[in-house]
Amino acid sequence: MTGKLARYFPIFEWGRAYKRETLTNDLIAAVIVTIMLIPQSLAYAMLAGLPPQIGLYASILPLFAYAIFGTSRTLAVGPVAILSLMTAAAAGKIAAQGSPEYIQAALVLAFLSGAMLFILGLLRMGFLANFLSHPVVSGFITASGIIIAASQVKHILGVDAGGHNLFEIVVSIGEKIGNTNLPTFIIGVASLVFLFGARKLLKPALKRMGLSEKTATILTRTGPVFAVIASILAVALLQLQDEGVKILREVPRELPAIGIPTYDHDVWMQLLGSAALIALIGFVESVSVAQTLAAKRRQRVNPNQELIGLGASSLAAGMSAGYPVTGGLARSAVNFDAGAETPAAGAFTAVGIALATLFLTPYLYYLPQAVLAATIIVAVLSLVDLKSIRQVWNYSKSDFAAMAATILVTLFSGVELGVTTGVGLSLFLHLYNTSRPHFALVGQVPGTHHFRNVNRHAVVISDSALIIRIDESLYFANARFLEDTVYCVLGNRPDLKHLVLMCSAVNRIDASGLESLEAINLRLKDAGVTLHLSEVKGPVMDRLKRSHFLDELTGKVHLTTYDAMEDLDLECVQRAFSKDAQVTSPQAVPCPSLALAGLERV
Amino acid sequence: MTGKLARYFPIFEWGRAYKRETLTNDLIAAVIVTIMLIPQSLAYAMLAGLPPQIGLYASILPLFAYAIFGTSRTLAVGPVAILSLMTAAAAGKIAAQGSPEYIQAALVLAFLSGAMLFILGLLRMGFLANFLSHPVVSGFITASGIIIAASQVKHILGVDAGGHNLFEIVVSIGEKIGNTNLPTFIIGVASLVFLFGARKLLKPALKRMGLSEKTATILTRTGPVFAVIASILAVALLQLQDEGVKILREVPRELPAIGIPTYDHDVWMQLLGSAALIALIGFVESVSVAQTLAAKRRQRVNPNQELIGLGASSLAAGMSAGYPVTGGLARSAVNFDAGAETPAAGAFTAVGIALATLFLTPYLYYLPQAVLAATIIVAVLSLVDLKSIRQVWNYSKSDFAAMAATILVTLFSGVELGVTTGVGLSLFLHLYNTSRPHFALVGQVPGTHHFRNVNRHAVVISDSALIIRIDESLYFANARFLEDTVYCVLGNRPDLKHLVLMCSAVNRIDASGLESLEAINLRLKDAGVTLHLSEVKGPVMDRLKRSHFLDELTGKVHLTTYDAMEDLDLECVQRAFSKDAQVTSPQAVPCPSLALAGLERV
């Protein structure tokens, strides 16, 4: 019973062993994360086009929910840059930024995406996230980072600019650059310099001063707080808001109202697709962060329970005037480094944010938007990973195509179309590649029991028995291609007696593949050639036994290719073990379609 | 030059060798097919909800187009049952049956689907058709056959019934069955009995009378003509149209007007998806007929050129007041059996239909619709293949799921949703299966160089070096699962020194798979275990060489698993060759996730 409870409520597992030292460590981490999270919440709410308090609300109840349901000990949940951008894109389709309908749409997005994750978790369908390939996710994050950074430049300049994609944003800023507000610009650039400087210089400096790596990292990461304090003082003292510096102004000093968002059929249906994308991207980003951190402490994260945990968080956000949340990379790393031991640290952080909402917001009145923009720019530029683009290009053109499409479509058309294009293209390319399989004509490597491609190795081949290695599972998309290849071989080798299909790389044969094998067997029978299989795997063999194919097969199924050749052409096998084994030259391919396999399709 | 011309215009190839005997054979075949095609054209036009002359028009120009561009020597192009049903479904979304807009929509469907096939052919993208798996196509044809047969029952009863799916059709007929028109019913049932009888009894009888198999088949297949003649005489003599028997009445005695259909943006866009489905289904059905017939005469059909040929046919239909056409199964078989040698037979058939349109139609005035309905029912019931449903169920539950979904959705929701559901589900299930790969812990089969699954074979295993065989290409959807498995093994075997990943079944490693391998290598390094690969294929190795992975790999890449074990645990290899080799029992799996691989996902 407790096991089952603990499975769905990990809090019962770690809660049992909760000690006084754990409490101390969790409290310290919570204080540090709270300090970091206050400006982040305000900044990401601004990025999402929402009032500042929404960002704070999204950092209270969701953190409690994750503490109860989440499996990562150190993941820090809350608003993140990418989901804020996606929320802005989705809610912008419903209503104008700042309108009550827009705020409501953000709420509904949180509720819907949370519900989807929660249900997927109960159904244990976490594997769905695997269909987002690394290059697509990486490309999407890079492109989103660039878009987010570009969209914040207007706040640094203090101009009113817009645009829905990189091109429009750049053009709009270019048109308005003449209106730049000097005090805003100074504050913005100073913040950028300070924040970048803190990253690049402060940490080494602190370490030289004798602080530990951990402490240096934590102090560096809380850098924004100093920029916040300094800029508030500067604006308040010089009354820069009268010079055109945009400031945060009044933030309501109240806690969020709790309740399920009102149901509006049309709006909810319109937001369904966007909510699914937000759920998927949020989950993939968060799980990879959680797994990286867990691995460092030899802990484990359960992806299906994570769906439930993150789903509960976003549901909580949707029920407490928030917007979509997930685990954030930088924030979780700080939480980890600050020594958080259990999800209780998240709950304590939530208390901190609630207190800040009630008592700290009056002091944030003069906070300039330019500082928040600088915070965002510095945070997202660290997400941009240009190096991995080159690595993927070198390694795989298919992966690169999916990545490049994701980046370009995200940059120039939008986040939602970008990620769907990437997923669609990577699936299509995967299917396309497996639909044009590689076949190899193989021969015996002299002196061994091993058979390899005649085009790559010096091998001994038989005149009467040909071996073709099938380098793909046989399924509907490629079954016909095998037929074509075998018929081509047959046409080129009129004196052939036996054909062996080496199945070491065939992991599955579906009904279409079986039909092709049956057709090949019949055709070879007509031509007086026996068909043999070798190295058929257990699961494949189990299935073949349930069909009539094995009864009709003119030859045999051999355990190994070596066994098959001993049976079919013993003289050739013996030749392979003789001192002066004659090997083929790579040109000796009897059928051009094999040499061209994967290049040309009949 | 001629080679290139002949590639796109196969007529130049067979046209050169055209002899007097070929002409005679083609002419005879054309006469027989014309006799068969006249009632078919009228019947399928009725099924598509179109005036009878549209069916005749679809059997003139399209046949000339195929004769010029097609590669099959014996395929008989024209209206077919399935495409008629799909046309009715698609055009019915635009306008009411019988309206000018409905007829126009059918024309546009032909034009659009023809253009799509033609363009796909020029781009050599015939492989796209491979993504329709055999079970999905077979299920779709079976379900369509059932729907078509059910939809014709109203004509046999002489009642007005409707319905868009099997349920509605059955209910509607049930409600109207009281209105059955007796003379119509007698004609319909008599035709059905005659046509089924001809199939089941006439052919054996004719053969007993000494006719050859071929002649018997041809006479049997032209059976509908006798039903047509007999029923026309009966209705005309008894003036049964006054008793409520619905008849064909006047068919315009003119040839089709030639021209491109007028462009209406909204309508064309609405029909785009339906046209794509019609193109795909028509192509798949036709190519499999063409290939079956070609194989019998050791001829070849080029799928990409077939796209062009069938595309040209449907384009011709769209430019000559027709509706979508493709190669028909029964008709092509008759053409083949009647001795057609070249596509010229098709051109002669077109001339026959043109002459019939001009001079024969007055004699068809009294043709009862019930006879046409009987023709359709007999034709489509031969498409229903219930046996293959059972075979697929026995062989593969995944394939069966896709097939069953196709059948059920087609029957109870509609043809378009049916086929898209089938294709979508078969792709999803294929991806799902490959995303949960099978892994096997392998050991050496005593006395051989061969390594097999410890759960299925009596093998020798080493204590210090573990071998895991990966039974799937490593790609984004399954990469994480390999990591989980390796980490699990690692946790269960603290004294492990070497891990060998046997890659004989790995046909591809994408960028996500590479990242997982890199992560595994690092993690094993931390744990003091070296990572080795064995039996890596040429194309996979080529790609790995372009990354940094091989530099960072703690172990080596071995040509064979046997080589690897000789290196890592020679004593174990020697043990496998000793007389009293100790083999494992199947239970000796150190990590449960391997035993459960493919069953449970972490």
Tab-separated table of C-alpha atoms in Angstrom, chain B residues 79-336:
chain	number	residue	atom	x	y	z
B	79	PRO	CA	-13.597	3.709	-63.873
B	80	VAL	CA	-13.292	1.345	-60.871
B	81	ALA	CA	-15.559	0.660	-57.925
B	82	ILE	CA	-13.371	1.970	-55.078
B	83	LEU	CA	-12.532	5.274	-56.762
B	84	SER	CA	-16.212	5.709	-57.680
B	85	LEU	CA	-17.124	5.366	-54.015
B	86	MET	CA	-14.355	7.800	-53.005
B	87	THR	CA	-15.473	10.265	-55.683
B	88	ALA	CA	-19.041	10.124	-54.366
B	89	ALA	CA	-17.799	10.745	-50.816
B	90	ALA	CA	-15.618	13.699	-51.833
B	91	ALA	CA	-17.993	15.361	-54.325
B	92	GLY	CA	-20.860	14.860	-51.872
B	93	LYS	CA	-19.125	17.284	-49.510
B	94	ILE	CA	-19.287	20.001	-52.193
B	95	ALA	CA	-22.788	19.658	-53.621
B	96	ALA	CA	-25.868	17.427	-53.823
B	97	GLN	CA	-25.715	14.386	-56.109
B	98	GLY	CA	-26.919	15.162	-59.611
B	99	SER	CA	-26.273	18.912	-59.428
B	100	PRO	CA	-23.904	20.519	-61.992
B	101	GLU	CA	-21.539	21.416	-59.105
B	102	TYR	CA	-21.360	17.748	-58.116
B	103	ILE	CA	-20.412	16.702	-61.656
B	104	GLN	CA	-17.876	19.525	-61.785
B	105	ALA	CA	-16.376	18.380	-58.470
B	106	ALA	CA	-15.882	14.855	-59.865
B	107	LEU	CA	-14.115	16.375	-62.863
B	108	VAL	CA	-11.851	18.479	-60.649
B	109	LEU	CA	-11.030	15.401	-58.545
B	110	ALA	CA	-9.869	13.612	-61.694
B	111	PHE	CA	-7.816	16.596	-62.813
B	112	LEU	CA	-6.202	17.193	-59.416
B	113	SER	CA	-5.442	13.547	-58.646
B	114	GLY	CA	-4.054	13.118	-62.154
B	115	ALA	CA	-1.844	16.188	-61.784
B	116	MET	CA	-0.551	14.933	-58.425
B	117	LEU	CA	0.363	11.505	-59.795
B	118	PHE	CA	1.997	13.056	-62.854
B	119	ILE	CA	4.132	15.402	-60.763
B	120	LEU	CA	5.083	12.666	-58.276
B	121	GLY	CA	6.129	10.578	-61.271
B	122	LEU	CA	8.351	13.328	-62.676
B	123	LEU	CA	9.893	13.708	-59.196
B	124	ARG	CA	10.336	9.887	-59.080
B	125	MET	CA	8.534	9.629	-55.754
B	126	GLY	CA	6.775	6.332	-56.363
B	127	PHE	CA	8.198	5.028	-53.074
B	128	LEU	CA	5.551	7.094	-51.261
B	129	ALA	CA	3.030	4.403	-52.139
B	130	ASN	CA	5.041	1.929	-50.055
B	131	PHE	CA	3.788	3.680	-46.940
B	132	LEU	CA	0.402	2.078	-47.492
B	133	SER	CA	0.955	-1.310	-45.886
B	134	HIS	CA	-0.595	-4.482	-47.309
B	135	PRO	CA	-2.944	-4.995	-44.335
B	136	VAL	CA	-4.214	-1.416	-44.560
B	137	VAL	CA	-4.833	-1.614	-48.306
B	138	SER	CA	-6.419	-5.041	-48.018
B	139	GLY	CA	-8.614	-3.909	-45.115
B	140	PHE	CA	-9.609	-0.768	-46.939
B	141	ILE	CA	-10.617	-2.664	-50.083
B	142	THR	CA	-12.583	-5.222	-48.071
B	143	ALA	CA	-14.463	-2.531	-46.153
B	144	SER	CA	-15.099	-0.492	-49.294
B	145	GLY	CA	-16.423	-3.592	-51.024
B	146	ILE	CA	-18.876	-4.205	-48.196
B	147	ILE	CA	-20.048	-0.570	-48.208
B	148	ILE	CA	-20.448	-0.541	-51.978
B	149	ALA	CA	-22.418	-3.785	-51.979
B	150	ALA	CA	-24.667	-2.512	-49.185
B	151	SER	CA	-25.236	0.786	-50.996
B	152	GLN	CA	-26.488	-1.059	-54.085
B	153	VAL	CA	-29.109	-3.106	-52.275
B	154	LYS	CA	-31.548	-0.188	-52.612
B	155	HIS	CA	-31.378	-0.476	-56.416
B	156	ILE	CA	-32.116	-4.205	-56.196
B	157	LEU	CA	-35.159	-3.466	-54.029
B	158	GLY	CA	-36.162	-0.448	-56.075
B	159	VAL	CA	-36.424	1.820	-53.025
B	160	ASP	CA	-35.039	5.260	-52.206
B	161	ALA	CA	-32.565	4.813	-49.391
B	162	GLY	CA	-29.449	6.678	-48.332
B	163	GLY	CA	-26.775	6.757	-45.663
B	164	HIS	CA	-23.109	7.660	-45.489
B	165	ASN	CA	-21.875	4.618	-43.617
B	166	LEU	CA	-22.783	0.978	-43.203
B	167	PHE	CA	-24.941	1.609	-40.157
B	168	GLU	CA	-26.953	4.374	-41.818
B	169	ILE	CA	-27.291	2.393	-45.039
B	170	VAL	CA	-28.606	-0.689	-43.230
B	171	VAL	CA	-31.040	1.349	-41.121
B	172	SER	CA	-32.273	3.309	-44.132
B	173	ILE	CA	-32.858	0.162	-46.174
B	174	GLY	CA	-34.553	-1.451	-43.198
B	175	GLU	CA	-36.987	1.465	-42.978
B	176	LYS	CA	-37.788	1.425	-46.693
B	177	ILE	CA	-37.911	-2.315	-47.256
B	178	GLY	CA	-41.719	-2.221	-47.163
B	179	ASN	CA	-41.720	-0.122	-50.337
B	180	THR	CA	-39.904	-2.790	-52.345
B	181	ASN	CA	-40.874	-2.711	-56.029
B	182	LEU	CA	-41.597	-6.299	-57.038
B	183	PRO	CA	-40.618	-6.179	-60.743
B	184	THR	CA	-37.349	-4.418	-59.848
B	185	PHE	CA	-36.674	-6.950	-57.127
B	186	ILE	CA	-37.270	-9.865	-59.519
B	187	ILE	CA	-34.931	-8.381	-62.144
B	188	GLY	CA	-32.282	-7.606	-59.507
B	189	VAL	CA	-32.340	-11.004	-57.864
B	190	ALA	CA	-32.427	-12.779	-61.225
B	191	SER	CA	-29.356	-10.809	-62.322
B	192	LEU	CA	-27.550	-11.585	-59.080
B	193	VAL	CA	-28.324	-15.279	-59.389
B	194	PHE	CA	-27.255	-15.282	-63.028
B	195	LEU	CA	-24.017	-13.378	-62.383
B	196	PHE	CA	-23.001	-15.371	-59.290
B	197	GLY	CA	-24.033	-18.541	-61.095
B	198	ALA	CA	-21.917	-17.611	-64.085
B	199	ARG	CA	-18.909	-17.213	-61.791
B	200	LYS	CA	-19.433	-20.370	-59.770
B	201	LEU	CA	-21.011	-22.762	-62.281
B	202	LEU	CA	-20.584	-21.471	-65.818
B	203	LYS	CA	-16.803	-21.593	-65.864
B	204	PRO	CA	-16.510	-25.255	-64.756
B	205	ALA	CA	-19.346	-26.100	-67.169
B	206	LEU	CA	-17.640	-24.390	-70.086
B	207	LYS	CA	-14.408	-26.167	-69.250
B	208	ARG	CA	-16.184	-29.485	-69.171
B	209	MET	CA	-17.498	-28.631	-72.625
B	210	GLY	CA	-13.907	-28.622	-73.789
B	211	LEU	CA	-13.200	-24.879	-73.795
B	212	SER	CA	-9.783	-23.784	-72.583
B	213	GLU	CA	-9.328	-22.175	-69.160
B	214	LYS	CA	-8.745	-18.802	-70.820
B	215	THR	CA	-11.803	-18.889	-73.047
B	216	ALA	CA	-13.955	-20.067	-70.171
B	217	THR	CA	-12.719	-17.198	-67.996
B	218	ILE	CA	-13.348	-14.636	-70.708
B	219	LEU	CA	-16.860	-15.870	-71.456
B	220	THR	CA	-17.660	-15.922	-67.750
B	221	ARG	CA	-16.388	-12.391	-67.267
B	222	THR	CA	-18.487	-11.035	-70.119
B	223	GLY	CA	-21.532	-12.525	-68.379
B	224	PRO	CA	-22.943	-9.100	-67.455
B	225	VAL	CA	-23.564	-8.408	-71.152
B	226	PHE	CA	-26.045	-11.276	-71.343
B	227	ALA	CA	-27.809	-10.012	-68.223
B	228	VAL	CA	-27.885	-6.546	-69.774
B	229	ILE	CA	-29.389	-7.763	-73.054
B	230	ALA	CA	-31.928	-10.052	-71.403
B	231	SER	CA	-33.089	-7.363	-68.959
B	232	ILE	CA	-33.389	-4.692	-71.686
B	233	LEU	CA	-35.566	-7.029	-73.725
B	234	ALA	CA	-37.706	-7.910	-70.707
B	235	VAL	CA	-38.286	-4.288	-69.673
B	236	ALA	CA	-38.927	-3.098	-73.236
B	237	LEU	CA	-41.383	-5.879	-74.027
B	238	LEU	CA	-43.296	-5.671	-70.750
B	239	GLN	CA	-42.896	-1.859	-70.454
B	240	LEU	CA	-41.806	-2.456	-66.834
B	241	GLN	CA	-40.731	1.167	-66.415
B	242	ASP	CA	-44.434	1.904	-65.939
B	243	GLU	CA	-44.450	-0.572	-63.048
B	244	GLY	CA	-41.805	1.471	-61.232
B	245	VAL	CA	-38.652	-0.201	-62.596
B	246	LYS	CA	-36.011	2.520	-62.822
B	247	ILE	CA	-34.225	2.490	-66.144
B	248	LEU	CA	-31.240	4.223	-67.687
B	249	ARG	CA	-33.315	6.337	-70.204
B	250	GLU	CA	-31.678	8.704	-72.673
B	251	VAL	CA	-27.872	8.868	-72.714
B	252	PRO	CA	-26.551	11.831	-74.756
B	253	ARG	CA	-25.174	10.582	-78.072
B	254	GLU	CA	-22.162	12.854	-78.173
B	255	LEU	CA	-18.456	12.712	-77.428
B	256	PRO	CA	-17.068	14.621	-74.427
B	257	ALA	CA	-16.099	18.280	-74.695
B	258	ILE	CA	-12.348	18.780	-74.218
B	259	GLY	CA	-10.990	21.486	-71.925
B	260	ILE	CA	-9.403	22.275	-68.580
B	261	PRO	CA	-11.975	22.448	-65.737
B	262	THR	CA	-12.757	26.008	-64.639
B	263	TYR	CA	-10.790	27.107	-61.597
B	264	ASP	CA	-12.742	27.886	-58.416
B	265	HIS	CA	-10.256	28.484	-55.619
B	266	ASP	CA	-12.431	27.427	-52.678
B	267	VAL	CA	-13.740	24.262	-54.315
B	268	TRP	CA	-10.312	23.173	-55.556
B	269	MET	CA	-8.747	23.702	-52.123
B	270	GLN	CA	-11.565	21.742	-50.471
B	271	LEU	CA	-10.989	18.837	-52.865
B	272	LEU	CA	-7.201	18.775	-52.541
B	273	GLY	CA	-7.046	16.250	-49.681
B	274	SER	CA	-9.630	13.953	-51.244
B	275	ALA	CA	-7.798	14.102	-54.567
B	276	ALA	CA	-4.558	13.080	-52.845
B	277	LEU	CA	-6.257	10.053	-51.275
B	278	ILE	CA	-7.869	9.078	-54.579
B	279	ALA	CA	-4.496	9.399	-56.310
B	280	LEU	CA	-2.737	7.265	-53.702
B	281	ILE	CA	-5.347	4.513	-53.497
B	282	GLY	CA	-5.773	4.406	-57.263
B	283	PHE	CA	-2.016	4.125	-57.762
B	284	VAL	CA	-1.470	1.411	-55.146
B	285	GLU	CA	-4.358	-0.686	-56.447
B	286	SER	CA	-3.315	-0.332	-60.062
B	287	VAL	CA	0.406	-0.928	-59.568
B	288	SER	CA	-0.161	-4.135	-57.680
B	289	VAL	CA	-2.436	-5.401	-60.495
B	290	ALA	CA	0.096	-4.339	-63.125
B	291	GLN	CA	2.986	-5.995	-61.291
B	292	THR	CA	1.118	-9.252	-60.778
B	293	LEU	CA	0.264	-9.456	-64.476
B	294	ALA	CA	3.744	-8.367	-65.609
B	295	ALA	CA	5.390	-11.020	-63.427
B	296	LYS	CA	3.380	-13.712	-65.198
B	297	ARG	CA	5.019	-12.791	-68.492
B	298	ARG	CA	8.423	-11.893	-66.977
B	299	GLN	CA	7.855	-8.253	-67.916
B	300	ARG	CA	8.583	-5.323	-65.647
B	301	VAL	CA	6.511	-2.388	-64.523
B	302	ASN	CA	8.311	0.816	-63.542
B	303	PRO	CA	6.447	2.351	-60.577
B	304	ASN	CA	7.667	5.891	-61.275
B	305	GLN	CA	6.636	5.745	-64.934
B	306	GLU	CA	3.322	4.212	-63.835
B	307	LEU	CA	2.712	7.374	-61.800
B	308	ILE	CA	3.125	9.336	-65.017
B	309	GLY	CA	0.906	6.949	-66.990
B	310	LEU	CA	-1.914	6.853	-64.448
B	311	GLY	CA	-1.507	10.592	-63.846
B	312	ALA	CA	-1.895	11.259	-67.565
B	313	SER	CA	-5.020	9.050	-67.591
B	314	SER	CA	-6.741	10.906	-64.788
B	315	LEU	CA	-5.659	14.265	-66.233
B	316	ALA	CA	-7.240	13.172	-69.514
B	317	ALA	CA	-10.398	12.209	-67.608
B	318	GLY	CA	-10.404	15.654	-65.980
B	319	MET	CA	-10.094	17.319	-69.389
B	320	SER	CA	-12.789	15.263	-71.107
B	321	ALA	CA	-15.812	15.379	-68.783
B	322	GLY	CA	-14.823	12.186	-66.950
B	323	TYR	CA	-14.006	11.328	-63.338
B	324	PRO	CA	-11.051	9.629	-61.573
B	325	VAL	CA	-9.821	6.429	-63.243
B	326	THR	CA	-7.184	3.807	-62.605
B	327	GLY	CA	-6.281	0.259	-63.631
B	328	GLY	CA	-8.993	-2.217	-62.704
B	329	LEU	CA	-8.323	-5.725	-61.436
B	330	ALA	CA	-11.009	-7.795	-63.191
B	331	ARG	CA	-10.847	-5.863	-66.439
B	332	SER	CA	-7.038	-6.083	-66.652
B	333	ALA	CA	-7.180	-9.809	-65.987
B	334	VAL	CA	-9.637	-10.234	-68.880
B	335	ASN	CA	-7.446	-8.071	-71.128
B	336	PHE	CA	-4.464	-10.252	-70.180
